[in-house]
Coordinates of C-alpha atoms in Angstrom, one line a residue:
Chain A
X29 CA 19.6 -87.7 -51.5
X30 CA 22.9 -85.7 -50.9
X31 CA 26.4 -86.5 -50.6
X32 CA 29.8 -84.8 -50.2
X33 CA 32.8 -85.9 -52.8
X34 CA 36.3 -85.0 -52.6
X35 CA 39.5 -85.4 -55.0
X36 CA 42.9 -85.3 -54.0
X37 CA 44.4 -87.3 -56.3
X38 CA 46.2 -84.8 -58.2
X39 CA 47.3 -81.0 -57.3
X40 CA 43.8 -80.2 -58.2
X41 CA 41.9 -80.3 -54.7
X42 CA 37.5 -80.6 -55.4
X43 CA 35.2 -80.9 -52.9
X44 CA 31.5 -81.2 -54.0
X45 CA 28.0 -81.5 -52.5
X46 CA 25.6 -83.4 -54.9
X47 CA 22.1 -85.1 -55.5
X48 CA 21.3 -87.5 -58.4
X49 CA 19.2 -84.4 -59.6
X50 CA 21.7 -81.5 -59.6
X51 CA 25.7 -80.5 -58.7
X52 CA 24.4 -78.6 -55.5
X53 CA 28.1 -77.0 -55.0
X54 CA 31.8 -77.7 -55.6
X55 CA 34.8 -76.3 -54.8
X56 CA 37.5 -76.7 -57.4
X57 CA 41.0 -75.3 -57.2
X58 CA 44.5 -75.8 -58.1
X59 CA 46.5 -73.9 -56.0
X60 CA 49.9 -73.5 -54.2
X61 CA 47.9 -74.7 -50.7
X62 CA 48.4 -78.2 -49.9
X63 CA 45.1 -80.6 -49.7
X64 CA 46.4 -81.2 -46.3
X65 CA 45.7 -77.4 -44.9
X66 CA 42.9 -76.7 -47.7
X67 CA 41.0 -80.5 -47.4
X68 CA 38.5 -80.0 -44.1
X69 CA 38.1 -76.0 -44.3
X70 CA 36.8 -76.8 -47.4
X71 CA 34.7 -79.5 -47.1
X72 CA 33.1 -76.9 -44.2
X73 CA 32.6 -74.2 -47.0
X74 CA 31.4 -76.4 -49.5
X75 CA 28.5 -77.9 -47.2
X76 CA 27.9 -74.6 -46.8
X77 CA 27.3 -73.2 -50.2
X78 CA 25.4 -75.7 -50.1
X79 CA 23.3 -75.7 -47.6
X80 CA 23.8 -79.5 -46.0
X81 CA 24.3 -79.7 -42.5
X82 CA 26.9 -82.3 -42.4
X83 CA 24.2 -84.5 -40.4
X84 CA 22.0 -84.3 -43.5
X85 CA 24.2 -85.8 -45.9
X86 CA 23.4 -89.9 -46.8
X87 CA 27.1 -91.1 -48.2
X88 CA 30.6 -90.1 -48.9
X89 CA 32.1 -90.4 -52.4
X90 CA 35.9 -90.4 -52.8
X91 CA 38.4 -90.9 -54.9
X92 CA 40.4 -93.8 -54.9
X93 CA 43.3 -93.3 -57.5
X94 CA 46.0 -94.3 -58.7
X95 CA 47.5 -91.1 -58.1
X96 CA 49.6 -88.8 -55.6
X97 CA 50.0 -91.0 -52.9
X98 CA 49.9 -88.5 -50.7
X99 CA 47.0 -86.8 -51.3
X100 CA 45.1 -90.2 -52.1
X101 CA 45.9 -90.9 -48.1
X102 CA 44.9 -87.7 -46.7
X103 CA 41.6 -87.6 -48.5
X104 CA 40.7 -91.1 -48.0
X105 CA 41.5 -90.4 -43.7
X106 CA 39.1 -87.7 -44.2
X107 CA 36.8 -89.2 -45.9
X108 CA 37.2 -92.5 -43.6
X109 CA 37.3 -91.0 -40.2
X110 CA 34.3 -88.8 -41.7
X111 CA 31.9 -91.5 -42.8
X112 CA 32.2 -92.8 -39.4
X113 CA 32.1 -90.2 -37.5
X114 CA 28.6 -89.1 -39.1
X115 CA 28.0 -93.0 -39.7
X116 CA 27.6 -92.3 -43.7
X117 CA 27.9 -95.1 -46.2
X118 CA 31.4 -94.5 -48.3
X119 CA 32.3 -95.5 -51.6
X120 CA 35.7 -95.1 -53.3
X121 CA 35.9 -94.5 -57.1
X122 CA 38.5 -94.8 -59.3
X123 CA 40.1 -91.6 -60.2
X124 CA 40.7 -92.9 -64.1
X125 CA 36.9 -93.7 -64.7
X126 CA 35.7 -90.1 -62.5
X127 CA 37.9 -87.9 -65.3
X128 CA 35.7 -90.1 -67.6
X129 CA 32.6 -88.7 -67.1
X130 CA 33.9 -85.0 -67.9
X131 CA 32.3 -86.4 -72.0
X132 CA 29.9 -88.3 -72.0
X133 CA 29.8 -88.5 -75.4
X134 CA 29.8 -91.7 -77.9
X135 CA 32.1 -92.5 -80.7
X136 CA 35.3 -91.0 -78.4
X137 CA 37.8 -92.2 -77.1
X138 CA 38.6 -91.4 -73.7
X139 CA 42.3 -91.8 -72.4
X140 CA 42.7 -90.5 -69.1
X141 CA 46.6 -90.4 -67.9
X142 CA 47.3 -89.8 -63.9
X143 CA 51.0 -88.7 -63.5
X144 CA 53.1 -92.0 -61.9
X145 CA 56.4 -90.1 -62.6
X146 CA 59.2 -90.6 -64.3
X147 CA 57.5 -89.8 -67.7
X148 CA 55.1 -92.3 -66.3
X149 CA 51.5 -92.1 -66.3
X150 CA 48.8 -94.6 -64.7
X151 CA 46.7 -95.0 -68.0
X152 CA 42.7 -96.2 -69.2
X153 CA 40.8 -95.8 -72.3
X154 CA 37.0 -95.7 -71.8
X155 CA 34.6 -95.3 -74.6
X156 CA 30.6 -94.4 -74.2
X157 CA 28.0 -96.8 -74.9
X158 CA 24.7 -96.4 -75.1
X159 CA 25.0 -94.5 -71.8
X160 CA 27.0 -96.7 -70.0
X161 CA 30.5 -95.7 -69.8
X162 CA 33.1 -98.6 -70.6
X163 CA 36.5 -99.2 -70.0
X164 CA 38.3 -100.3 -73.4
X165 CA 41.8 -100.9 -72.5
X166 CA 42.5 -101.9 -68.3
X167 CA 44.9 -99.5 -66.2
X168 CA 48.7 -100.1 -66.7
X169 CA 51.8 -98.1 -66.6
X170 CA 53.0 -96.7 -69.4
X171 CA 55.5 -94.0 -70.8
X172 CA 53.7 -90.5 -71.8
X173 CA 55.2 -90.4 -75.2
X174 CA 54.5 -94.3 -76.1
X175 CA 50.5 -93.4 -75.5
X176 CA 50.5 -90.5 -77.4
X177 CA 51.9 -92.8 -80.4
X178 CA 49.8 -95.2 -79.8
X179 CA 46.6 -93.3 -79.7
X180 CA 47.9 -92.1 -83.4
X181 CA 47.3 -95.6 -83.9
X182 CA 43.7 -95.1 -82.6
X183 CA 40.8 -95.0 -85.1
X184 CA 38.6 -92.7 -83.6
X185 CA 39.0 -89.6 -82.0
X186 CA 40.9 -89.2 -78.8
X187 CA 40.5 -86.9 -76.0
X188 CA 43.4 -87.0 -73.5
X189 CA 42.7 -86.3 -69.8
X190 CA 44.4 -85.9 -66.8
X191 CA 47.3 -84.2 -64.9
X192 CA 49.6 -86.4 -66.9
X193 CA 48.1 -83.8 -69.7
X194 CA 48.8 -81.1 -67.8
X195 CA 52.2 -81.1 -66.8
X196 CA 54.3 -83.4 -70.0
X197 CA 52.1 -83.1 -72.9
X198 CA 50.3 -79.7 -73.4
X199 CA 53.0 -77.4 -75.2
X200 CA 55.7 -80.3 -75.1
X201 CA 54.9 -82.8 -77.3
X202 CA 52.9 -82.9 -80.9
X203 CA 49.8 -84.4 -81.2
X204 CA 48.8 -86.5 -84.2
X205 CA 45.7 -85.5 -86.1
X206 CA 43.1 -87.6 -83.8
X207 CA 43.7 -86.5 -80.7
X208 CA 43.1 -83.5 -78.8
X209 CA 44.0 -82.8 -75.1
X210 CA 40.6 -81.6 -73.4
X211 CA 40.7 -78.0 -72.3
X212 CA 42.1 -76.7 -68.8
X213 CA 38.6 -76.8 -67.0
X214 CA 37.9 -80.8 -68.0
X215 CA 41.1 -82.2 -68.3
X216 CA 41.6 -82.4 -64.1
X217 CA 40.0 -84.6 -61.7
X218 CA 36.8 -82.5 -60.4
X219 CA 34.9 -83.7 -57.5
X220 CA 31.7 -83.3 -58.9
X221 CA 32.6 -86.4 -61.6
X222 CA 33.4 -88.1 -58.6
X223 CA 29.9 -87.4 -56.7
X224 CA 27.3 -88.1 -60.6
X225 CA 30.0 -91.9 -60.1
X226 CA 29.4 -92.4 -56.1
X227 CA 26.0 -91.9 -56.6
X228 CA 25.3 -94.4 -58.6
X229 CA 27.3 -96.8 -56.5
X230 CA 25.9 -95.6 -53.1
X231 CA 22.4 -96.0 -55.3
X232 CA 22.9 -99.8 -56.4
X233 CA 23.9 -100.7 -52.6
X234 CA 27.9 -100.0 -52.3
X235 CA 29.2 -99.4 -49.1
X236 CA 32.9 -99.6 -48.9
X237 CA 34.6 -101.0 -45.6
X238 CA 35.9 -97.7 -43.5
X239 CA 38.5 -99.7 -41.5
X240 CA 39.9 -101.5 -44.5
X241 CA 39.8 -98.9 -47.7
X242 CA 42.8 -98.1 -48.8
X243 CA 43.8 -96.5 -52.2
X244 CA 44.4 -97.8 -55.2
X245 CA 48.5 -97.5 -55.3
X246 CA 49.3 -99.6 -58.4
X247 CA 52.4 -99.3 -57.8
X248 CA 54.5 -100.5 -55.1
X249 CA 56.6 -98.5 -53.0
X250 CA 60.2 -98.2 -54.4
X251 CA 62.2 -99.6 -51.6
X252 CA 60.1 -102.9 -52.0
X253 CA 60.5 -103.3 -55.6
X254 CA 64.3 -102.7 -54.6
X255 CA 64.1 -104.9 -52.0
X256 CA 63.1 -107.6 -54.6
X257 CA 65.2 -107.0 -57.1
X258 CA 68.3 -107.4 -54.5
X259 CA 66.6 -110.5 -53.0
X260 CA 65.3 -112.5 -56.1
X261 CA 65.0 -115.7 -53.4
X262 CA 63.0 -114.6 -50.8
X263 CA 60.8 -112.3 -53.0
X264 CA 59.3 -115.4 -54.5
X265 CA 58.9 -117.4 -51.6
X266 CA 57.3 -114.8 -49.7
X267 CA 54.3 -112.6 -51.4
X268 CA 55.4 -109.3 -51.0
X269 CA 53.0 -107.6 -48.0
X270 CA 52.3 -104.0 -50.0
X271 CA 51.0 -106.4 -52.9
X272 CA 47.7 -104.9 -54.0
Chain B
X10 CA 33.3 -76.0 -23.8
X11 CA 29.9 -77.7 -22.4
X12 CA 31.9 -79.4 -19.2
X13 CA 32.6 -77.4 -16.3
X14 CA 35.0 -79.8 -14.4
X15 CA 38.1 -80.0 -16.7
X16 CA 39.3 -83.8 -15.3
X17 CA 35.6 -84.9 -16.9
X18 CA 36.6 -83.4 -20.0
X19 CA 37.4 -86.5 -22.2
X20 CA 39.9 -86.8 -25.3
X21 CA 40.3 -88.6 -28.1
X22 CA 43.9 -88.6 -29.5
X23 CA 46.1 -89.9 -33.0
X24 CA 49.3 -90.4 -33.0
X25 CA 50.7 -91.4 -36.6
X26 CA 54.4 -89.9 -36.4
X27 CA 56.6 -92.4 -37.5
X28 CA 56.3 -96.7 -37.8
X29 CA 53.8 -96.6 -35.4
X30 CA 49.8 -95.8 -35.2
X31 CA 48.2 -95.4 -31.9
X32 CA 45.0 -93.7 -30.9
X33 CA 43.7 -93.3 -26.8
X34 CA 41.1 -91.8 -25.2
X35 CA 41.8 -89.5 -21.6
X36 CA 39.9 -88.6 -18.8
X37 CA 41.1 -85.9 -17.9
X38 CA 44.2 -85.2 -18.0
X39 CA 46.1 -87.8 -16.2
X40 CA 43.5 -90.5 -16.7
X41 CA 44.0 -92.8 -19.8
X42 CA 41.2 -95.3 -20.6
X43 CA 42.4 -96.8 -23.8
X44 CA 45.5 -96.7 -25.6
X45 CA 46.2 -98.4 -28.4
X46 CA 49.5 -98.9 -30.3
X47 CA 49.9 -100.8 -33.8
X48 CA 52.9 -101.1 -34.0
X49 CA 55.0 -101.4 -37.6
X50 CA 58.7 -102.9 -36.5
X51 CA 57.5 -106.4 -38.1
X52 CA 57.3 -105.1 -41.6
X53 CA 60.0 -102.4 -41.9
X54 CA 62.5 -104.5 -40.4
X55 CA 63.6 -106.7 -43.7
X56 CA 64.5 -103.3 -44.9
X57 CA 67.1 -102.7 -42.0
X58 CA 65.0 -98.8 -40.9
X59 CA 61.3 -97.6 -41.7
X60 CA 60.7 -96.6 -44.9
X61 CA 58.4 -93.8 -45.5
X62 CA 55.7 -94.8 -48.5
X63 CA 55.3 -98.6 -46.3
X64 CA 54.8 -96.7 -43.2
X65 CA 52.3 -93.7 -44.6
X66 CA 50.5 -97.2 -46.8
X67 CA 50.6 -99.3 -43.3
X68 CA 49.0 -95.5 -41.1
X69 CA 46.2 -95.5 -43.7
X70 CA 45.1 -98.8 -43.2
X71 CA 45.2 -99.2 -39.6
X72 CA 43.8 -95.5 -38.6
X73 CA 40.1 -96.2 -38.4
X74 CA 40.6 -100.1 -36.6
X75 CA 43.0 -98.1 -33.9
X76 CA 40.4 -95.4 -33.5
X77 CA 37.6 -97.7 -33.2
X78 CA 39.3 -99.6 -30.8
X79 CA 40.4 -97.5 -28.8
X80 CA 37.3 -96.4 -27.9
X81 CA 35.8 -99.7 -27.1
X82 CA 38.4 -100.5 -24.9
X83 CA 37.4 -96.7 -22.9
X84 CA 33.9 -97.9 -23.7
X85 CA 33.4 -94.3 -24.8
X86 CA 31.4 -93.3 -27.4
X87 CA 32.3 -91.4 -30.4
X88 CA 30.0 -88.2 -29.2
X89 CA 31.0 -87.8 -26.1
X90 CA 34.2 -87.1 -27.1
X91 CA 35.2 -83.7 -26.3
X92 CA 38.3 -83.0 -27.8
X93 CA 40.0 -84.4 -30.8
X94 CA 44.6 -84.4 -29.9
X95 CA 46.5 -84.5 -32.8
X96 CA 50.7 -85.2 -33.4
X97 CA 51.5 -82.8 -36.7
X98 CA 54.8 -83.0 -36.1
X99 CA 58.2 -83.6 -36.2
X100 CA 57.8 -87.5 -38.3
X101 CA 57.7 -88.9 -41.3
X102 CA 55.3 -86.4 -43.4
X103 CA 53.5 -88.9 -45.1
X104 CA 52.7 -90.6 -42.1
X105 CA 51.9 -87.6 -40.2
X106 CA 49.2 -86.7 -42.5
X107 CA 47.3 -89.7 -42.4
X108 CA 46.6 -88.6 -38.1
X109 CA 46.2 -85.3 -38.8
X110 CA 43.9 -85.7 -41.4
X111 CA 41.5 -87.8 -39.6
X112 CA 41.7 -85.8 -36.5
X113 CA 40.9 -82.6 -38.5
X114 CA 38.0 -84.9 -40.1
X115 CA 36.6 -86.0 -36.7
X116 CA 36.7 -82.5 -34.6
X117 CA 35.1 -81.3 -37.6
X118 CA 32.5 -84.5 -38.1
X119 CA 31.3 -83.6 -34.1
X120 CA 32.0 -80.5 -33.3
X121 CA 34.6 -80.4 -30.8
X122 CA 37.8 -78.4 -30.6
X123 CA 41.3 -80.1 -32.0
X124 CA 44.6 -79.8 -31.0
X125 CA 47.8 -80.3 -33.0
X126 CA 50.2 -81.4 -30.2
X127 CA 54.1 -81.3 -30.9
X128 CA 55.5 -85.1 -30.6
X129 CA 58.3 -84.8 -28.3
X130 CA 56.8 -82.1 -25.6
X131 CA 54.1 -85.2 -25.9
X132 CA 56.7 -87.4 -24.7
X133 CA 57.6 -85.4 -21.7
X134 CA 54.1 -85.6 -20.8
X135 CA 54.5 -89.4 -20.6
X136 CA 56.2 -88.9 -17.7
X137 CA 52.9 -86.9 -16.1
X138 CA 50.9 -90.4 -16.9
X139 CA 53.3 -92.5 -15.0
X140 CA 53.6 -90.4 -12.1
X141 CA 49.9 -89.0 -11.0
X142 CA 52.4 -86.6 -9.0
X143 CA 54.4 -84.6 -10.7
X144 CA 53.9 -81.3 -11.3
X145 CA 55.4 -78.9 -12.8
X146 CA 58.8 -77.1 -12.5
X147 CA 61.2 -80.3 -13.2
X148 CA 64.0 -80.8 -16.2
X149 CA 63.6 -83.0 -18.6
X150 CA 65.6 -84.7 -20.8
X151 CA 64.7 -85.5 -24.3
X152 CA 66.9 -88.3 -25.7
X153 CA 64.4 -90.1 -29.1
X154 CA 65.1 -90.9 -32.3
X155 CA 65.5 -87.7 -33.9
X156 CA 66.2 -85.4 -31.0
X157 CA 68.3 -84.6 -28.2
X158 CA 67.2 -81.6 -25.9
X159 CA 67.5 -80.8 -22.5
X160 CA 64.1 -78.4 -21.4
X161 CA 62.8 -76.6 -17.8
X162 CA 59.3 -77.9 -17.7
X163 CA 58.8 -74.3 -15.6
X164 CA 54.5 -74.8 -15.4
X165 CA 52.1 -76.8 -18.2
X166 CA 52.4 -74.1 -20.9
X167 CA 56.0 -72.6 -19.9
X168 CA 58.7 -74.3 -21.5
X169 CA 61.8 -72.9 -21.3
X170 CA 65.3 -74.7 -23.8
X171 CA 68.7 -75.3 -21.7
X172 CA 70.1 -76.7 -25.4
X173 CA 69.2 -78.6 -28.0
X174 CA 70.8 -81.1 -30.9
X175 CA 73.2 -79.6 -33.2
X176 CA 73.3 -82.3 -35.0
X177 CA 72.6 -86.2 -35.6
X178 CA 70.7 -86.7 -32.5
X179 CA 71.2 -89.4 -29.8
X180 CA 68.8 -91.8 -30.6
X181 CA 70.1 -91.8 -34.4
X182 CA 73.3 -92.7 -33.6
X183 CA 72.5 -95.8 -32.1
X184 CA 70.1 -96.9 -35.1
X185 CA 73.2 -95.8 -37.7
X186 CA 75.7 -98.2 -35.6
X187 CA 73.5 -100.6 -34.5
X188 CA 73.1 -101.3 -38.5
X189 CA 76.9 -101.1 -39.5
X190 CA 77.4 -103.7 -36.5
X191 CA 74.7 -105.9 -38.3
X192 CA 72.1 -105.4 -35.9
X193 CA 68.5 -106.0 -36.9
X194 CA 66.1 -102.9 -36.6
X195 CA 65.4 -101.7 -34.9
X196 CA 69.2 -100.7 -33.3
X197 CA 68.4 -98.8 -29.5
X198 CA 67.4 -101.9 -27.5
X199 CA 69.4 -104.5 -28.7
X200 CA 72.8 -102.0 -28.4
X201 CA 71.5 -101.5 -24.7
X202 CA 71.6 -105.5 -24.6
X203 CA 75.1 -106.0 -26.6
X204 CA 76.2 -103.2 -23.5
X205 CA 75.5 -104.6 -20.4
X206 CA 78.0 -108.1 -22.1
X207 CA 80.9 -105.2 -22.7
X208 CA 83.8 -103.3 -20.8
X209 CA 81.9 -99.2 -21.3
X210 CA 86.2 -98.5 -20.7
X211 CA 87.3 -100.7 -23.7
X212 CA 87.5 -98.2 -26.2
X213 CA 88.5 -94.8 -26.0
X214 CA 85.2 -93.4 -28.0
X215 CA 84.7 -88.7 -27.9
X216 CA 82.0 -86.8 -26.1
X217 CA 81.4 -83.8 -27.5
X218 CA 80.4 -80.2 -25.6
X219 CA 81.5 -81.4 -22.0
X220 CA 82.9 -78.0 -21.3
X221 CA 80.7 -76.8 -18.5
X222 CA 77.3 -74.6 -19.3
X223 CA 77.0 -76.0 -22.7
X224 CA 74.1 -77.9 -22.6
X225 CA 74.0 -78.4 -26.2
X226 CA 74.7 -81.9 -28.2
X227 CA 76.3 -83.0 -30.7
X228 CA 77.0 -86.8 -31.4
X229 CA 77.8 -87.0 -35.2
X230 CA 81.6 -86.8 -33.9
X231 CA 81.1 -90.0 -31.5
X232 CA 78.9 -91.6 -34.6
X233 CA 82.5 -91.0 -37.2
X234 CA 84.9 -92.3 -34.6
X235 CA 82.6 -95.2 -33.7
X236 CA 81.9 -95.9 -37.4
X237 CA 85.9 -95.3 -38.4
X238 CA 86.6 -97.8 -35.4
X239 CA 84.8 -100.8 -36.7
X240 CA 86.1 -99.7 -40.2
X241 CA 89.8 -100.0 -39.0
X242 CA 89.5 -103.1 -37.0
X243 CA 87.5 -105.5 -39.4
X244 CA 90.4 -103.9 -42.2
X245 CA 92.7 -104.8 -39.6
X246 CA 91.3 -108.6 -40.6
X247 CA 90.1 -108.6 -36.6
X248 CA 86.9 -109.8 -35.1
X249 CA 85.0 -107.1 -34.1
X250 CA 84.1 -107.1 -30.2
X251 CA 80.1 -106.3 -30.5
X252 CA 79.8 -106.2 -26.7
X253 CA 82.8 -103.7 -26.2
X254 CA 81.9 -101.4 -29.3
X255 CA 78.1 -101.2 -28.0
X256 CA 79.5 -100.2 -24.7
X257 CA 81.9 -97.8 -25.1
X258 CA 79.7 -96.1 -27.5
X259 CA 76.7 -95.9 -25.1
X260 CA 79.4 -95.0 -22.4
X261 CA 80.1 -92.2 -24.6
X262 CA 76.6 -90.8 -24.8
X263 CA 75.3 -91.7 -21.7
X264 CA 78.2 -89.6 -19.9
X265 CA 77.7 -86.6 -22.4
X266 CA 73.2 -87.2 -21.0
X267 CA 73.9 -87.7 -17.3
X268 CA 76.6 -84.7 -17.3
X269 CA 74.3 -82.0 -19.0
X270 CA 71.6 -83.6 -17.0
X271 CA 72.2 -82.9 -13.9
X272 CA 74.2 -79.7 -14.8
X273 CA 70.9 -77.9 -16.0
X274 CA 69.5 -79.2 -13.1
X275 CA 72.1 -77.7 -10.9
X276 CA 71.5 -74.3 -12.6
X277 CA 67.7 -73.9 -12.9
X278 CA 67.4 -74.9 -9.4
X279 CA 65.1 -78.2 -9.5
X280 CA 65.0 -80.9 -7.8
X281 CA 63.3 -83.2 -10.0
X282 CA 65.1 -84.6 -13.4
X283 CA 62.6 -86.6 -15.8
X284 CA 64.1 -89.1 -18.8
X285 CA 61.6 -88.3 -21.9
X286 CA 61.6 -90.3 -25.9
X287 CA 62.1 -93.3 -27.0
X288 CA 65.7 -93.5 -25.8
X289 CA 64.5 -93.2 -22.3
X290 CA 63.8 -97.5 -23.2
X291 CA 67.5 -97.7 -22.6
X292 CA 68.3 -99.5 -19.7
X293 CA 71.8 -98.1 -19.5
X294 CA 70.8 -94.4 -19.5
X295 CA 67.9 -95.0 -17.5
X296 CA 70.4 -96.7 -14.8
X297 CA 73.0 -93.9 -14.6
X298 CA 70.8 -91.0 -14.5
X299 CA 69.0 -92.9 -11.3
X300 CA 72.4 -93.8 -9.8
X301 CA 73.2 -90.1 -10.6
X302 CA 69.8 -88.5 -9.5
X303 CA 70.5 -90.5 -6.1
X304 CA 73.8 -89.2 -5.5
X305 CA 72.9 -85.9 -5.9
X306 CA 69.9 -86.3 -4.0
X307 CA 67.6 -85.3 -7.0
X308 CA 63.8 -87.1 -7.5
X309 CA 64.2 -89.1 -11.3
X310 CA 61.4 -89.7 -13.0
X311 CA 61.0 -91.8 -16.5
X312 CA 58.2 -92.9 -18.5
X313 CA 56.7 -96.5 -18.4
X314 CA 58.0 -99.1 -21.2
X315 CA 54.5 -98.6 -23.4
X316 CA 54.6 -94.7 -22.6
X317 CA 58.2 -93.9 -23.4
X318 CA 57.5 -95.8 -27.0
X319 CA 55.7 -93.2 -29.9
X320 CA 52.0 -93.8 -27.8
X321 CA 48.4 -91.4 -28.4
X322 CA 48.0 -91.6 -24.4
X323 CA 51.0 -88.9 -23.7
X324 CA 49.9 -86.4 -27.1
X325 CA 46.3 -86.5 -25.2
X326 CA 48.0 -85.7 -22.1
X327 CA 49.8 -82.5 -23.7
X328 CA 46.5 -82.3 -26.1
X329 CA 44.4 -81.6 -22.1
X330 CA 47.2 -79.3 -21.1
X331 CA 47.0 -76.7 -23.9
X332 CA 43.1 -76.8 -24.4
X333 CA 43.4 -75.3 -20.8
X334 CA 45.2 -72.4 -21.7
X335 CA 42.8 -72.2 -24.9
X336 CA 45.9 -73.6 -27.6
X337 CA 44.1 -74.8 -30.4
X338 CA 44.2 -75.8 -34.2
X339 CA 42.1 -74.8 -37.2
X340 CA 40.7 -77.0 -39.9
X341 CA 44.1 -75.5 -41.3
X342 CA 46.7 -77.5 -39.8
X343 CA 48.7 -79.3 -41.7
X344 CA 52.1 -81.6 -40.5
X345 CA 55.3 -80.1 -39.8
X346 CA 58.4 -83.0 -40.6
X347 CA 60.7 -80.9 -39.0
X348 CA 58.8 -79.5 -36.0
X349 CA 61.3 -78.7 -33.0
X350 CA 61.3 -77.9 -28.8
X351 CA 61.2 -74.8 -28.7
X352 CA 60.4 -72.1 -25.3
X353 CA 56.6 -71.2 -24.8
X354 CA 55.7 -68.9 -22.7
X355 CA 50.9 -69.2 -22.1

C-alpha cells in the first residue's frame, strides 16, 4: 500500500511516497520558493522518483497543523482535491505528532514547538513507551523562552523539535544541560514521518471527511479575538464562528 | 486536446479571490451547466468588511462541497472534465491560494490542462455569458472593488488598455464612505439604494481627471472630499442627510465613468460598450450608461446580477477562450494578489 504524504506546515516543503515497509521517495526542501509554486511539481516529481503512478496510490496523508495558516491550507487544498479526483482515503495527521516520529526512542521527552508568531509556539510534548508514542502535555500556546525554562525542570533528557527551534532557539537561547536541539535534518517536519503516521491511521480504517476537513489552527483569527474584546456582551451570547 | 469540436469542451472553473467560493462547469465558452456560489457576506458583516484570514478559513471548508455541487448540478462526472480554469489574481492572497492549490491538484490528478485566469478579465467575459450574440470588438468599462479601467477588447485574446485607476478604485470609495456613514457591509448596494431617495446635485463633490483624452481614473480626491464633508457636518452638529450625500457622491463617480467611457467608445470607434465588475450591479451607474448609450446610438450591455458578482462561470468563460489560443499554465502557477489588467495580443 503506497500513499502520498504532504507537509507544508512550515517553510519546509516536503512530500513523500511510502508504504509500511519502506520510504520509496521523499522530496524535502527549505528554500526561498513558496509552497504554492512548488507543491504540485514536487508531488509530480516524487511520484516519478518512486515509480508510483498516481492512480496506484492507496491513500493520502497530510500534515494538518498547527503551523503556518496559509501553508496548511495550500497542502490541505491540494490533498483534498487529489483525494476527491482519485477517490482516495485522506487522513490529516498532527504536525506536532509527526515531528515526534523523528525520535522513536524511550527515555527522552520530545518537546515539539511550531512557530505561533510573536515569540510564541504551539507546544506539545511526547514520550515513546514500549513502541507507542504518548502525549505527555497537550498542545498549548506558550512563550518559547518559558518553554525552555520549563524543560530545564524536567527530570529526563529533552530534545527540542520544530521550526520555532530553528527560528528562535538555536544560537539565540542558551539551553539547560538536559536539553538539546535536534540536528537540522531532524528538527523540521518531514513528509516521511507524516506518511508513517498516516499509514497507521489508514490501516486502522480512518478516512477523514474531505468535504469538511479543516486545518488545526489552535488560534482564532486576530480580527475575531479583537472583535470579542470590543463586544464582550455579544461574544458571550454567540459562539464564535471560527471556534474549533 | 482530445475533443475536435471545441464547443464540446467541458471546463471546470474555480473562483476564490475574495469572499465567495465558487465553482462552475461550462460547455464550450458560452453554455453554463452550473455556477455554484457560496457567499461569506454574513460571516464578514460584523467586522464591517472582509477579514482575509476568516475568508481563507471559509474557502478551505467550502471548496470541495462547492466543486462537488457544481458537478452534480451540471450532471457531469469529474472524469469528463477537459480542463480546469482558476482565478490566480487579483484578490486576497490567502483566499486565492485555496482555489489555485485545489485547481492545480485537480488538473494534475485528472491529467488535464490548467488555465490561470485574471479575475478582472473574467468580469469582462461575464458579458459573453449574458449576451450570447456579443463578439469583439467592444469597449469594456471595468468597475470593481479594487479596479477601475477602460479596456478596448479587440479580440478574445487581444486587449488594449485605454486607462485605469491611478489610486483608489471606485468600489473602494463606495465601501469607505458607506462605512463612515454607518451603513452595513457591503456598502455599495446600500449607497445605491439610498441615492435613489436623495438629490444628486445637493452637494458639489469633485470629479477628477475629466480633461478630454484622459482615460485614467482617480477617486481618492472625491473620497476625501466626501469624508471631509461628513466630518464637518458632524462637527457643526448637523444631522447627516445620508440620501443626499449618497446621491451626490454617486453622481460624481458616475459622471466621471460615463464621460470617459463614451469618449473611449468614440475614440476607438466601437459600437458597443459593456460594463463589468462588482460595481456593475449598481443601478444608478447602469441607468446612466443606458440613457447615454441610447442618446448616442451605442449598444450597451451589462451582465445579469448573478454574473456581476464574483462567480466561477465567468472564469470558465475567460479560461475557455484562453485555451483556444493555447494560453495554459503549468503546475508552478502561483497566486498574484496585485495582478492588474494589461495589454494582450495573442
